[in-house]
């Protein structure tokens, strides 16, 4: 593989290109009209404009991207995350044209794109799953029967859903029928597939996921877990590795379960197996994400591997250069997603110009960034500016590092989730490790951030006054 095209933008496009360059592979960027001056365009060896700003006129145009790849004699396409990364038809079209899709085969993407197909595929592998039914139900009587069997509350999920879309909690029997009808009509209009199923609702779960990597020679490795419970409305904000609740035994058990999920769909490349974990540390398979994930850096830091390098090696048909026994956890890593969103205003996108944009630097700090000072933030795409990642010996040290790094991350012109990060990393529930997916809902309110801002301003004013009074003692004013 001599040349790859990165079908993405922003920090992840840069992230992938850096590894490609390190491996002596040349890079092709594609970009929309809004991204003409974006860093990923300048960093690439070659760059081609593929259309207008809206993603459906540029980054989602699979055929156009393949056309560019063929014209420039590209060998492989890396899809990053989002956009075309989990589009089975795209993966298939890439391979049909004789190019390499740096990711799994379309078959695995298809299976895991359907929650019911995923359950079906892993059935024979003895993977723990939430009590419920593993087929689509349309019959209300059948739903009543299942729900009574597993007990309320139950959760209705859309098979084609993702990111929490199409989920409905049902607390009591009399609500089941109406909620089911709503879920089916919602799923039909949102995904064109009205299949829904019912599960026991795990009330306060943690979200723990396992990174896996499989080669084309039948080897599957896992790279331990990431704790991703700190999220708001199904969007992760803070991730860390390892999780503070897993024991070595549980870690191994979940790792083995995750590799079995990968085997169940003949997986190739980097993937993530998501689990829910209840308060008694029971874990249940939820779904598999068939891409490199946003939060992959925390895994890289604790395991010492470059996941993009492994993806490329696997795509070249090489055998994974490691064995499971070679893999050990070293230290602790923490990631904050820095979004151009206003934490004081319901996390609404805060687009504008990055008048000041200075990244923190130092030992134990990694910033996977896609922006620079002076740039406008396009309104067309996800407003994530960067990922601030720190790495230390212990969890405590890593938290202190990220708190410091947030202070040294200077942004003016737009609001960001940086102050929200400070709130999380200072919070007792977070620091103790005793939290679940309801952390933000349970503890966060804009007033708390506002109060902190006020306190900080007050302290700053007091320090200034003190300094002024001290100066008065020593500075002799000239007298006439
Ligand atoms: C659940 C659940 C509780 N019980 N399933 C949310 C997105 C999708 N990946 C699955 N999700 C959940 N499934 C059962 N049976 C709670 C969630 C859930 C959640 C999961 C992971 C991370 C954050 C979440 C926030 C709310 C709900």
Short mmCIF file of C-alpha atoms and ligand atoms in Angstrom, two decimals:
data_model
loop_
_atom_site.label_atom_id
_atom_site.label_comp_id
_atom_site.label_asym_id
_atom_site.label_seq_id
_atom_site.Cartn_x
_atom_site.Cartn_y
_atom_site.Cartn_z
CA UNK A 1 0.00 0.00 0.00
CA UNK A 2 1.72 3.13 -1.27
CA UNK A 3 -1.04 5.69 -1.25
CA UNK A 4 -4.21 6.05 0.79
CA UNK A 5 -7.15 8.39 0.54
CA UNK A 6 -8.72 9.61 3.75
CA UNK A 7 -12.46 10.00 3.27
CA UNK A 8 -12.89 12.34 6.20
CA UNK A 9 -12.02 15.75 7.62
CA UNK A 10 -10.86 17.43 10.83
CA UNK A 11 -8.83 15.82 13.57
CA UNK A 12 -9.39 12.24 12.48
CA UNK A 13 -8.21 12.91 8.91
CA UNK A 14 -5.02 14.41 10.34
CA UNK A 15 -4.65 11.58 12.85
CA UNK A 16 -4.79 8.94 10.10
CA UNK A 17 -2.43 10.87 7.80
CA UNK A 18 0.20 11.19 10.52
CA UNK A 19 0.46 7.44 10.85
CA UNK A 20 0.43 6.99 7.07
CA UNK A 21 3.36 9.41 6.75
CA UNK A 22 5.20 7.60 9.51
CA UNK A 23 4.77 4.38 7.52
CA UNK A 24 6.03 5.98 4.29
CA UNK A 25 2.57 5.90 2.69
CA UNK A 26 1.49 8.98 0.76
CA UNK A 27 -1.85 10.59 1.50
CA UNK A 28 -4.76 12.02 -0.44
CA UNK A 29 -7.21 14.37 1.26
CA UNK A 30 -10.68 15.07 -0.03
CA UNK A 31 -12.44 18.24 1.03
CA UNK A 32 -15.59 20.29 0.65
CA UNK A 33 -15.72 23.93 -0.35
CA UNK A 34 -16.04 24.87 3.31
CA UNK A 35 -12.76 23.09 4.10
CA UNK A 36 -10.55 24.61 1.40
CA UNK A 37 -8.13 26.02 3.97
CA UNK A 38 -8.50 23.27 6.56
CA UNK A 39 -5.36 21.76 8.13
CA UNK A 40 -6.13 18.26 6.81
CA UNK A 41 -6.01 19.61 3.25
CA UNK A 42 -2.61 21.21 3.72
CA UNK A 43 -1.15 18.23 5.56
CA UNK A 44 -1.94 15.74 2.76
CA UNK A 45 0.40 15.08 -0.15
CA UNK A 46 -2.47 15.65 -2.57
CA UNK A 47 -5.95 17.09 -2.04
CA UNK A 48 -9.09 17.13 -4.15
CA UNK A 49 -12.25 19.18 -3.72
CA UNK A 50 -15.25 16.88 -3.95
CA UNK A 51 -18.16 19.28 -3.64
CA UNK A 52 -20.15 21.79 -1.69
CA UNK A 53 -20.13 22.25 2.05
CA UNK A 54 -23.11 20.08 3.10
CA UNK A 55 -21.88 16.52 3.78
CA UNK A 56 -24.42 15.00 1.40
CA UNK A 57 -22.77 17.02 -1.36
CA UNK A 58 -19.19 16.13 -0.40
CA UNK A 59 -18.04 13.77 2.38
CA UNK A 60 -20.99 11.41 1.85
CA UNK A 61 -20.52 11.09 -1.92
CA UNK A 62 -19.06 7.59 -1.97
CA UNK A 63 -18.95 7.22 -5.76
CA UNK A 64 -17.26 10.56 -6.20
CA UNK A 65 -14.63 9.66 -3.61
CA UNK A 66 -13.97 6.31 -5.29
CA UNK A 67 -13.63 8.11 -8.63
CA UNK A 68 -10.97 10.42 -7.15
CA UNK A 69 -9.17 7.43 -5.63
CA UNK A 70 -9.03 5.63 -8.98
CA UNK A 71 -7.85 8.71 -10.83
CA UNK A 72 -5.00 9.29 -8.36
CA UNK A 73 -3.92 5.63 -8.24
CA UNK A 74 -4.82 5.23 -4.60
CA UNK A 75 -4.47 1.75 -3.06
CA UNK A 76 -6.70 2.05 -0.02
CA UNK A 77 -9.40 4.24 1.50
CA UNK A 78 -9.55 5.03 5.22
CA UNK A 79 -13.03 6.20 6.19
CA UNK A 80 -12.27 7.54 9.71
CA UNK A 81 -15.42 7.69 11.84
CA UNK A 82 -18.85 9.04 10.95
CA UNK A 83 -19.63 9.87 7.30
CA UNK A 84 -19.14 6.67 5.20
CA UNK A 85 -17.31 4.65 7.85
CA UNK A 86 -20.20 2.30 8.63
CA UNK A 87 -21.79 2.28 5.22
CA UNK A 88 -21.69 -1.33 4.02
CA UNK A 89 -22.57 -0.36 0.45
CA UNK A 90 -19.60 2.01 0.33
CA UNK A 91 -17.20 -0.60 1.70
CA UNK A 92 -18.47 -3.02 -0.93
CA UNK A 93 -18.19 -0.49 -3.76
CA UNK A 94 -14.59 0.31 -2.77
CA UNK A 95 -13.60 -3.35 -2.90
CA UNK A 96 -15.48 -3.92 -6.18
CA UNK A 97 -13.30 -1.28 -7.80
CA UNK A 98 -10.20 -3.14 -6.74
CA UNK A 99 -9.34 -0.76 -3.90
CA UNK A 100 -8.82 -1.72 -0.25
CA UNK A 101 -11.33 -0.52 2.31
CA UNK A 102 -9.35 0.01 5.51
CA UNK A 103 -11.98 -1.53 7.74
CA UNK A 104 -14.09 -4.66 8.03
CA UNK A 105 -15.84 -6.46 5.19
CA UNK A 106 -19.28 -5.17 4.24
CA UNK A 107 -20.84 -8.33 5.68
CA UNK A 108 -19.69 -7.50 9.22
CA UNK A 109 -20.80 -3.88 8.84
CA UNK A 110 -24.25 -5.07 7.74
CA UNK A 111 -24.66 -7.55 10.58
CA UNK A 112 -23.63 -5.05 13.24
CA UNK A 113 -25.72 -2.29 11.68
CA UNK A 114 -28.78 -4.23 12.76
CA UNK A 115 -29.16 -4.91 16.47
CA UNK A 116 -31.31 -7.95 15.82
CA UNK A 117 -28.90 -9.38 13.24
CA UNK A 118 -26.07 -8.79 15.74
CA UNK A 119 -27.92 -10.70 18.47
CA UNK A 120 -28.61 -13.50 16.02
CA UNK A 121 -24.94 -13.68 14.96
CA UNK A 122 -23.53 -13.92 18.49
CA UNK A 123 -26.23 -16.29 19.78
CA UNK A 124 -24.09 -19.40 19.49
CA UNK A 125 -21.10 -17.80 21.27
CA UNK A 126 -22.33 -17.64 24.82
CA UNK A 127 -22.12 -13.85 25.14
CA UNK A 128 -24.09 -12.37 28.07
CA UNK A 129 -27.03 -10.31 26.80
CA UNK A 130 -29.71 -8.27 28.53
CA UNK A 131 -32.81 -10.40 29.20
CA UNK A 132 -35.32 -9.84 26.43
CA UNK A 133 -36.39 -11.00 23.05
CA UNK A 134 -34.07 -11.31 20.08
CA UNK A 135 -36.55 -10.93 17.27
CA UNK A 136 -38.73 -8.12 15.94
CA UNK A 137 -42.15 -7.93 17.57
CA UNK A 138 -45.21 -6.39 16.02
CA UNK A 139 -47.77 -8.21 18.08
CA UNK A 140 -48.81 -6.32 21.24
CA UNK A 141 -49.94 -9.51 22.98
CA UNK A 142 -46.49 -11.02 22.43
CA UNK A 143 -44.86 -7.84 23.81
CA UNK A 144 -47.03 -8.04 26.94
CA UNK A 145 -46.04 -11.64 27.45
CA UNK A 146 -42.30 -10.90 27.12
CA UNK A 147 -42.44 -7.77 29.29
CA UNK A 148 -44.28 -9.59 32.08
CA UNK A 149 -41.75 -12.38 31.90
CA UNK A 150 -38.69 -10.13 32.23
CA UNK A 151 -40.39 -7.59 34.51
CA UNK A 152 -40.76 -3.83 34.28
CA UNK A 153 -39.22 -1.41 33.52
CA UNK A 154 -38.52 -2.55 29.97
CA UNK A 155 -36.90 -0.79 27.07
CA UNK A 156 -38.23 -0.83 23.52
CA UNK A 157 -35.43 -0.49 20.99
CA UNK A 158 -35.39 -0.05 17.23
CA UNK A 159 -33.31 -2.71 15.49
CA UNK A 160 -31.92 -0.15 13.06
CA UNK A 161 -31.47 2.50 15.75
CA UNK A 162 -28.24 3.90 17.03
CA UNK A 163 -27.06 6.47 19.53
CA UNK A 164 -30.19 6.01 21.59
CA UNK A 165 -32.52 6.90 18.72
CA UNK A 166 -35.82 5.06 18.76
CA UNK A 167 -35.52 3.90 22.41
CA UNK A 168 -38.48 4.05 24.78
CA UNK A 169 -38.55 3.21 28.44
CA UNK A 170 -41.78 1.59 29.64
CA UNK A 171 -42.29 1.75 33.40
CA UNK A 172 -45.60 -0.06 33.67
CA UNK A 173 -47.79 -2.46 31.77
CA UNK A 174 -50.54 -0.01 30.84
CA UNK A 175 -48.05 2.11 28.85
CA UNK A 176 -46.64 -0.76 26.80
CA UNK A 177 -49.07 -0.74 23.90
CA UNK A 178 -48.97 3.01 23.22
CA UNK A 179 -45.18 3.18 23.58
CA UNK A 180 -44.73 0.25 21.24
CA UNK A 181 -46.91 1.86 18.58
CA UNK A 182 -44.92 5.07 18.89
CA UNK A 183 -41.60 3.25 18.72
CA UNK A 184 -42.63 1.37 15.58
CA UNK A 185 -43.86 4.48 13.78
CA UNK A 186 -40.75 6.42 14.86
CA UNK A 187 -38.42 3.66 13.68
CA UNK A 188 -40.28 3.40 10.38
CA UNK A 189 -39.97 7.09 9.63
CA UNK A 190 -36.41 7.49 10.97
CA UNK A 191 -34.77 4.32 9.62
CA UNK A 192 -37.22 2.93 7.09
CA UNK A 193 -37.33 -0.19 9.24
CA UNK A 194 -40.03 -0.53 11.88
CA UNK A 195 -38.52 -3.57 13.60
CA UNK A 196 -38.46 -3.13 17.37
CA UNK A 197 -37.66 -5.48 20.23
CA UNK A 198 -37.97 -5.45 24.00
CA UNK A 199 -35.28 -5.73 26.67
CA UNK A 200 -35.10 -5.46 30.42
CA UNK A 201 -34.20 -1.84 31.19
CA UNK A 202 -30.91 -1.67 33.09
CA UNK A 203 -31.62 1.43 35.16
CA UNK A 204 -28.19 2.83 36.03
CA UNK A 205 -25.65 1.24 33.76
CA UNK A 206 -22.07 2.06 33.02
CA UNK A 207 -21.04 2.08 29.40
CA UNK A 208 -17.87 0.04 29.01
CA UNK A 209 -16.46 -0.90 25.64
CA UNK A 210 -13.65 -3.15 24.49
CA UNK A 211 -11.30 -2.33 21.62
CA UNK A 212 -10.66 -5.28 19.33
CA UNK A 213 -8.49 -5.80 16.26
CA UNK A 214 -8.70 -8.79 13.94
CA UNK A 215 -6.49 -9.78 11.03
CA UNK A 216 -7.25 -11.86 7.94
CA UNK A 217 -5.38 -14.86 9.39
CA UNK A 218 -7.89 -15.62 12.11
CA UNK A 219 -6.19 -13.72 14.94
CA UNK A 220 -8.31 -11.48 17.16
CA UNK A 221 -6.85 -9.34 19.91
CA UNK A 222 -8.50 -7.13 22.49
CA UNK A 223 -6.90 -3.97 23.82
CA UNK A 224 -8.78 -3.75 27.11
CA UNK A 225 -11.65 -1.43 27.98
CA UNK A 226 -12.66 2.18 27.79
CA UNK A 227 -15.03 3.66 30.33
CA UNK A 228 -17.45 5.93 28.45
CA UNK A 229 -20.24 6.59 30.93
CA UNK A 230 -19.81 10.37 30.99
CA UNK A 231 -22.09 11.37 28.15
CA UNK A 232 -24.94 13.70 27.52
CA UNK A 233 -27.84 12.72 25.28
CA UNK A 234 -25.88 9.77 23.95
CA UNK A 235 -22.90 11.90 23.06
CA UNK A 236 -19.75 10.94 24.93
CA UNK A 237 -17.83 13.81 26.50
CA UNK A 238 -15.21 12.12 28.70
CA UNK A 239 -13.61 8.72 28.20
CA UNK A 240 -10.88 6.93 30.08
CA UNK A 241 -8.88 3.74 30.16
CA UNK A 242 -8.71 1.59 32.11
CA UNK A 243 -12.05 1.62 33.97
CA UNK A 244 -11.72 2.00 37.71
CA UNK A 245 -14.30 -0.74 38.39
CA UNK A 246 -12.94 -3.70 36.44
CA UNK A 247 -10.95 -6.40 38.15
CA UNK A 248 -8.31 -8.24 36.12
CA UNK A 249 -10.64 -11.26 36.00
CA UNK A 250 -13.62 -9.25 34.75
CA UNK A 251 -11.40 -7.47 32.22
CA UNK A 252 -10.27 -10.78 30.83
CA UNK A 253 -13.80 -12.14 30.75
CA UNK A 254 -15.07 -9.08 28.86
CA UNK A 255 -12.06 -9.14 26.56
CA UNK A 256 -12.75 -12.75 25.63
CA UNK A 257 -16.45 -12.01 25.11
CA UNK A 258 -15.51 -9.10 22.80
CA UNK A 259 -13.16 -11.23 20.70
CA UNK A 260 -15.94 -13.80 20.37
CA UNK A 261 -18.31 -11.11 19.08
CA UNK A 262 -15.68 -10.23 16.47
CA UNK A 263 -15.32 -13.89 15.50
CA UNK A 264 -19.10 -14.24 15.22
CA UNK A 265 -19.16 -11.83 12.26
CA UNK A 266 -15.77 -12.71 10.69
CA UNK A 267 -14.49 -9.35 11.72
CA UNK A 268 -11.38 -7.77 10.18
CA UNK A 269 -9.69 -4.58 11.39
CA UNK A 270 -10.42 -2.29 14.32
CA UNK A 271 -13.77 -2.57 16.07
CA UNK A 272 -15.38 -1.81 19.40
CA UNK A 273 -17.70 -4.04 21.36
CA UNK A 274 -20.03 -2.09 23.65
CA UNK A 275 -21.29 -3.46 26.93
CA UNK A 276 -23.65 -2.23 29.60
CA UNK A 277 -22.54 -2.92 33.14
CA UNK A 278 -24.97 -2.89 36.05
CA UNK A 279 -24.23 -1.93 39.66
CA UNK A 280 -23.37 -5.56 40.50
CA UNK A 281 -20.76 -5.60 37.70
CA UNK A 282 -22.81 -7.90 35.47
CA UNK A 283 -22.03 -7.06 31.87
CA UNK A 284 -24.21 -7.39 28.78
CA UNK A 285 -23.36 -7.13 25.09
CA UNK A 286 -25.07 -4.15 23.48
CA UNK A 287 -23.67 -3.64 20.00
CA UNK A 288 -20.49 -3.50 17.96
CA UNK A 289 -19.15 -0.39 16.28
CA UNK A 290 -17.41 -1.35 13.08
CA UNK A 291 -15.02 1.60 12.85
CA UNK A 292 -12.10 3.31 14.54
CA UNK A 293 -13.73 5.31 17.33
CA UNK A 294 -13.28 8.90 18.44
CA UNK A 295 -11.95 7.75 21.81
CA UNK A 296 -9.32 5.32 20.46
CA UNK A 297 -6.37 7.43 21.76
CA UNK A 298 -6.91 6.45 25.41
CA UNK A 299 -6.45 2.83 24.37
CA UNK A 300 -3.32 3.68 22.38
CA UNK A 301 -1.78 5.40 25.40
CA UNK A 302 -2.37 2.59 27.88
CA UNK A 303 -1.48 -0.24 25.50
CA UNK A 304 1.37 1.43 23.60
CA UNK A 305 0.08 0.55 20.14
CA UNK A 306 -0.80 2.72 17.16
CA UNK A 307 -4.25 1.45 16.20
CA UNK A 308 -4.20 3.15 12.79
CA UNK A 309 -0.88 1.46 12.01
CA UNK A 310 -2.41 -1.90 12.91
CA UNK A 311 -5.47 -1.12 10.77
CA UNK A 312 -3.23 -0.46 7.77
CA UNK A 313 -1.12 -3.57 8.38
CA UNK A 314 -4.23 -5.72 8.62
CA UNK A 315 -5.62 -4.11 5.45
CA UNK A 316 -2.34 -5.03 3.69
CA UNK A 317 -3.02 -8.63 4.63
CA UNK A 318 -0.31 -8.84 7.28
CA UNK A 319 -0.62 -10.87 10.41
CA UNK A 320 -1.05 -8.90 13.65
CA UNK A 321 2.49 -8.35 15.01
CA UNK A 322 1.41 -9.03 18.62
CA UNK A 323 -0.07 -11.79 20.75
CA UNK A 324 -2.61 -11.25 23.51
CA UNK A 325 0.04 -12.16 26.11
CA UNK A 326 2.22 -9.28 24.86
CA UNK A 327 -0.45 -6.75 25.75
CA UNK A 328 -0.38 -5.09 29.16
CA UNK A 329 -1.96 -1.96 30.59
CA UNK A 330 0.54 0.79 31.43
CA UNK A 331 -0.71 3.84 33.30
CA UNK A 332 -3.97 5.66 32.87
CA UNK A 333 -5.41 7.87 30.12
CA UNK A 334 -8.22 10.40 30.12
CA UNK A 335 -9.90 12.15 27.19
CA UNK A 336 -12.11 15.23 27.01
CA UNK A 337 -13.89 15.98 23.75
CA UNK A 338 -13.52 19.69 23.14
CA UNK A 339 -16.67 20.77 21.33
CA UNK A 340 -17.56 24.25 20.13
CA UNK A 341 -20.70 24.08 22.24
CA UNK A 342 -21.93 26.28 25.04
CA UNK A 343 -22.21 24.34 28.30
CA UNK A 344 -24.11 27.29 29.81
CA UNK A 345 -26.70 27.18 27.06
CA UNK A 346 -27.82 23.57 26.77
CA UNK A 347 -24.66 22.67 24.81
CA UNK A 348 -25.91 24.47 21.70
CA UNK A 349 -23.31 24.63 18.93
CA UNK A 350 -21.28 27.80 19.35
CA UNK A 351 -19.99 28.53 15.88
CA UNK A 352 -17.86 31.51 15.02
CA UNK A 353 -14.24 32.45 14.57
CA UNK A 354 -11.38 31.03 16.64
CA UNK A 355 -9.88 34.42 17.50
CA UNK A 356 -7.50 32.81 19.95
CA UNK A 357 -6.67 29.13 19.76
CA UNK A 358 -3.68 27.83 21.70
CA UNK A 359 -3.19 24.20 22.62
CA UNK A 360 -1.61 22.97 25.84
CA UNK A 361 1.71 21.16 25.45
CA UNK A 362 3.80 19.09 27.83
CA UNK A 363 4.66 15.63 28.99
CA UNK A 364 1.63 13.38 29.23
CA UNK A 365 -0.49 15.65 27.01
CA UNK A 366 -1.77 14.68 23.56
CA UNK A 367 -4.15 16.84 21.59
CA UNK A 368 -5.75 15.35 18.49
CA UNK A 369 -6.79 18.59 16.88
CA UNK A 370 -8.30 19.68 13.59
CA UNK A 371 -8.38 23.46 13.93
CA UNK A 372 -6.12 26.50 14.16
CA UNK A 373 -6.24 30.11 15.27
CA UNK A 374 -8.18 32.40 12.95
CA UNK A 375 -10.34 29.65 11.43
CA UNK A 376 -14.10 29.84 11.21
CA UNK A 377 -15.92 26.79 12.52
CA UNK A 378 -18.11 25.46 9.70
CA UNK A 379 -21.76 25.01 10.62
CA UNK A 380 -22.10 21.97 8.39
CA UNK A 381 -20.32 19.36 10.47
CA UNK A 382 -19.93 17.98 13.95
CA UNK A 383 -18.63 20.84 16.14
CA UNK A 384 -15.83 18.85 17.78
CA UNK A 385 -12.64 20.93 17.72
CA UNK A 386 -10.24 18.45 19.24
CA UNK A 387 -9.69 15.77 21.82
CA UNK A 388 -7.60 16.65 24.83
CA UNK A 389 -5.94 13.51 26.14
CA UNK A 390 -3.64 13.06 29.11
CA UNK A 391 -1.60 10.11 30.22
CA UNK A 392 -0.04 9.44 33.63
CA UNK A 393 1.03 6.69 36.00
CA UNK A 394 -2.15 6.75 38.06
CA UNK A 395 -5.74 7.89 37.60
CA UNK A 396 -5.23 10.73 40.11
CA UNK A 397 -2.15 12.01 38.32
CA UNK A 398 -3.94 11.83 34.97
CA UNK A 399 -6.88 13.84 36.32
CA UNK A 400 -4.53 16.55 37.66
CA UNK A 401 -2.76 16.62 34.30
CA UNK A 402 -5.98 17.14 32.39
CA UNK A 403 -7.20 19.84 34.81
CA UNK A 404 -3.92 21.72 34.22
CA UNK A 405 -4.08 21.16 30.48
CA UNK A 406 -7.61 22.59 30.36
CA UNK A 407 -6.30 25.77 32.04
CA UNK A 408 -3.56 26.02 29.41
CA UNK A 409 -5.95 25.48 26.48
CA UNK A 410 -6.80 29.00 25.33
CA UNK A 411 -9.87 29.56 23.19
CA UNK A 412 -11.52 32.89 22.42
CA UNK A 413 -14.31 33.54 19.95
CA UNK A 414 -16.49 30.53 20.70
CA UNK A 415 -17.74 28.72 23.79
CA UNK A 416 -16.38 25.22 24.39
CA UNK A 417 -16.86 22.20 26.62
CA UNK A 418 -13.50 22.91 28.34
CA UNK A 419 -15.14 24.40 31.50
CA UNK A 420 -17.53 21.46 31.55
CA UNK A 421 -14.45 19.22 31.61
CA UNK A 422 -13.16 21.05 34.67
CA UNK A 423 -16.52 20.44 36.34
CA UNK A 424 -16.36 16.70 35.61
CA UNK A 425 -12.72 16.19 36.62
CA UNK A 426 -13.23 18.07 39.91
CA UNK A 427 -16.43 16.26 40.81
CA UNK A 428 -16.28 13.85 43.74
CA UNK A 429 -18.43 11.25 42.02
CA UNK A 430 -16.08 11.23 39.05
CA UNK A 431 -12.94 11.23 41.17
CA UNK A 432 -14.20 8.38 43.33
CA UNK A 433 -14.99 6.33 40.23
CA UNK A 434 -18.53 5.86 41.50
CA UNK A 435 -20.64 7.09 38.56
CA UNK A 436 -22.83 5.79 35.75
CA UNK A 437 -24.41 6.99 32.49
CA UNK A 438 -26.66 9.37 34.48
CA UNK A 439 -23.71 11.44 35.76
CA UNK A 440 -24.48 14.55 33.69
CA UNK A 441 -28.22 14.43 34.32
CA UNK A 442 -27.69 13.78 38.04
CA UNK A 443 -25.00 16.34 38.82
CA UNK A 444 -24.63 18.95 36.12
CA UNK A 445 -26.42 22.25 35.91
CA UNK A 446 -25.25 25.43 34.14
CA UNK A 447 -25.64 27.31 37.44
CA UNK A 448 -22.79 25.29 38.94
CA UNK A 449 -20.45 26.39 36.13
CA UNK A 450 -21.66 29.97 36.44
CA UNK A 451 -20.97 29.89 40.18
CA UNK A 452 -17.47 28.54 39.52
CA UNK A 453 -16.86 31.30 36.99
CA UNK A 454 -17.97 33.85 39.60
CA UNK A 455 -15.80 32.31 42.30
CA UNK A 456 -12.83 32.35 39.96
CA UNK A 457 -13.46 35.99 39.02
CA UNK A 458 -13.75 36.87 42.71
CA UNK A 459 -10.48 35.15 43.56
CA UNK A 460 -8.78 36.88 40.64
CA UNK A 461 -10.08 40.23 41.88
CA UNK A 462 -8.86 39.52 45.43
CA UNK A 463 -5.41 38.54 44.19
CA UNK A 464 -5.24 41.75 42.15
CA UNK A 465 -6.31 43.87 45.12
CA UNK A 466 -3.80 42.20 47.42
CA UNK A 467 -1.04 42.82 44.87
CA UNK A 468 -2.12 46.44 44.55
CA UNK A 469 -2.00 46.99 48.32
CA UNK A 470 1.39 45.28 48.55
CA UNK A 471 2.69 47.50 45.77
CA UNK A 472 1.42 50.57 47.61
CA UNK A 473 3.70 49.69 50.54
CA UNK A 474 6.87 49.56 48.45
CA UNK A 475 6.32 51.85 45.49
CA UNK A 476 7.16 55.40 46.42
CA UNK A 477 5.22 57.82 44.34
CA UNK A 478 7.22 60.83 43.23
CA UNK A 479 6.21 63.82 45.29
CA UNK A 480 6.58 67.44 44.36
C1 LIG B 1 -29.84 0.14 27.24
C2 LIG B 1 -29.89 0.83 28.47
C3 LIG B 1 -30.48 0.19 29.54
N1 LIG B 1 -30.99 -1.05 29.40
N2 LIG B 1 -30.35 -1.10 27.15
C4 LIG B 1 -28.22 3.79 24.66
C5 LIG B 1 -27.64 3.82 23.28
C6 LIG B 1 -27.59 2.42 22.81
N3 LIG B 1 -26.25 2.14 22.39
C7 LIG B 1 -28.03 1.58 23.93
N4 LIG B 1 -28.34 2.43 25.03
C8 LIG B 1 -28.81 1.94 26.20
N5 LIG B 1 -29.30 0.69 26.16
C9 LIG B 1 -30.93 -1.66 28.22
N6 LIG B 1 -31.46 -2.88 28.09
C10 LIG B 1 -29.36 2.10 28.54
C11 LIG B 1 -28.82 2.67 27.41
C12 LIG B 1 -28.31 4.00 27.57
C13 LIG B 1 -26.96 4.28 27.44
C14 LIG B 1 -26.03 3.32 27.08
C15 LIG B 1 -24.70 3.63 26.95
C16 LIG B 1 -24.27 4.93 27.19
C17 LIG B 1 -25.16 5.89 27.53
C18 LIG B 1 -26.51 5.59 27.65
C19 LIG B 1 -27.40 6.59 28.03
C20 LIG B 1 -28.71 6.30 28.16
C21 LIG B 1 -29.17 5.01 27.92
#
